[in-house]
């Protein structure tokens, strides 16, 4: 992004909600943060967002031009220096929590230093495998050759093969030709998946021209079993996308990634398929996700921030550390769905991928397909956005909206599922969990046609449908029957699609599925806008009798939302259903709108509610500073001011997504109650720097609360959260001001005062000379006196001596003192502050 380190560099986030975010993580396996600095450390926001989606992160070491040659001479001048450089990079990665490096040497290297450079790569690769076992990656960029020349090969050749052999992968320069991938495949052999064919999204000499055609270059690589590396994926945000491109960069981004996703999902022999077939490769280590899986569908920026249906802040913000797993939002429409069964006689229509761009209410009248799914910032339950699915369905039609393909193993002890949603219109809502037995291909990993791999496909998986509307219709299995049906489904290949086992409250043992009131799961004592009444939270439990009955470990392959038109269930859960709604026998379209607020699946504990996070510990407030407001008239209370502080704590061992920080000022020794607290901010680290917090007048103390939010999206009750109280009584204000007969005067923070007259430690009474208002303001700014731009301006002598109007030899502590003027001072003809002069006789 324009050289890196923009708004994304800020650890606590920024205010530019329109800055670039990456939401199509499902298309990626590795993310490289690139800049033109010698060593590029990925910002914490990118590391957090990538790891949330199971994507590893690489930093960059780059040398360029003459300065780069000088750096290489120092880094690779000897084997010892090369090993030290590798050790330093490994320690940096371990400290900041990322998994590897892109090594980009784009200047000539003396041939005598090439062995040291290869030694550097080998040491760095080994050390990174110790830092991030099973997930590390060191990639060499195709630029310098083994003879030290800067000569891009645009392929894997003998001139760059030694670098490839010394590390985990090769990033081929992007000016290769259409027939290059076939040649590279032969050269790479079993390590074909470790070769990344470069694709420049700006189209600078790249195959297929880049831009919206990047998918063609990606397909050309994948057809040969090679990997691909996209350079500058921020092109839809900062590039010229042509006159036909959408005006909104997020819509351009959706269009760009749609082509990338199509290349992955057309049954091509991808790197993933090569791994499934047994080819050794470090390119794809497999899924890195684990339970709990939680998403509030927040994209990492927004126009406001919400928590449990309440608006915490109305200010725009940007913080990638708060990005939740992003939904796929691909929509499929089926017709001819019966009340029971799998719909094997139905007709399926693929309506394409959804949109990560923000939708609005105006979109409802411009729908070009029966059902549309998109992220919506106009309404959110937690974070900044929800998933809005709207459109119209006939009775017997079903829309399937893909949410996630996590490929995570479910514990045999059981899991609990929590869904928060809002329904409007006549539609039946269900949540589908697609399960696969151990040994099947993880979700989203296509097995190439004709592959010899013995891995099972997803069409042999089972689909558990969770019905939050609790219909008691006939055909619902009891718990034992459901377990038996699931066991049979996982062991049977079904060419018509995943066998379906639908569960309702009567089919789930111990903890029955039930609706809970808004806020009943997430208990907070926040202030702010009350929760919207039509958000509903549903809990489900899949016990061990379901997940352990399959005889082997079960993987969660995918999570989808099913919407059925004309459902008799819909009237029970719809907040806007009426007697005029179409019946199940109606052939008319039924319009609907469903907002998904949050979704979580986590290990369950029999008979227990979802766990709230533990408190933080070791909460301290450091470096508290006060700054009184200028222009106040009441010297007793000072009129309030601004507060700055550094808060630091230790997160609980169970881990947290983030911590919400609250504050309250109080005027008594008893302290403030949690009910009086105001939301201050959110921290994704174990610290928060507070600056510019408005402090009212006459307060005794300030109290800070740190409220952890667990990895399952639940927050601790604020009344139980760790707090720290910091007394303000007797604390000196760093800067204050006072208005007197001389105008607004800056005061010292020392308590001493002049004895008489114009006493000042830095000017002689006879040397007073008033200039003008313009000179006053200019010289005041030059002195750094920003709090008093209108103060009086006097000439200043070079030395400090006893003042004529002072009775003591030592200088007073107050600048431009404001004590009474002596009677011997008389008004001069000059206007403005300081327009006095002394009588001739002393």
PDB file of C-alpha atoms in Angstrom, residues 9 50 100 172 184 233 251 381 389 401 506 540 553 569 574 649 673 714 738 763 775 788:
ATOM      1  CA  UNK A   9       0.834   1.210  11.211  1.00  0.00           C
ATOM      2  CA  UNK A  50      -4.065 -12.878   9.116  1.00  0.00           C
ATOM      3  CA  UNK A 100       8.928 -15.885   8.076  1.00  0.00           C
ATOM      4  CA  UNK A 172       9.411 -15.840  -9.612  1.00  0.00           C
ATOM      5  CA  UNK A 184       9.111 -24.396 -14.247  1.00  0.00           C
ATOM      6  CA  UNK A 233      -3.264  -6.572  -4.085  1.00  0.00           C
ATOM      7  CA  UNK A 251     -16.856  -3.028  -5.022  1.00  0.00           C
ATOM      8  CA  UNK A 381     -24.787  -6.341  16.828  1.00  0.00           C
ATOM      9  CA  UNK A 389     -29.329 -11.374   3.468  1.00  0.00           C
ATOM     10  CA  UNK A 401     -25.459 -18.605   1.941  1.00  0.00           C
ATOM     11  CA  UNK A 506     -36.196 -32.217  21.011  1.00  0.00           C
ATOM     12  CA  UNK A 540     -27.508 -25.119  20.563  1.00  0.00           C
ATOM     13  CA  UNK A 553     -12.784 -37.658  14.593  1.00  0.00           C
ATOM     14  CA  UNK A 569     -41.605 -21.658  11.112  1.00  0.00           C
ATOM     15  CA  UNK A 574     -40.027 -12.928  12.453  1.00  0.00           C
ATOM     16  CA  UNK A 649      -2.296  -4.991  32.552  1.00  0.00           C
ATOM     17  CA  UNK A 673     -19.698   2.980  40.344  1.00  0.00           C
ATOM     18  CA  UNK A 714     -18.456 -12.824  25.394  1.00  0.00           C
ATOM     19  CA  UNK A 738      -5.595  33.023  33.935  1.00  0.00           C
ATOM     20  CA  UNK A 763      12.631  41.575  32.225  1.00  0.00           C
ATOM     21  CA  UNK A 775       3.738  41.009  17.050  1.00  0.00           C
ATOM     22  CA  UNK A 788      -1.834  32.346  25.056  1.00  0.00           C
TER      23      UNK A 788
END
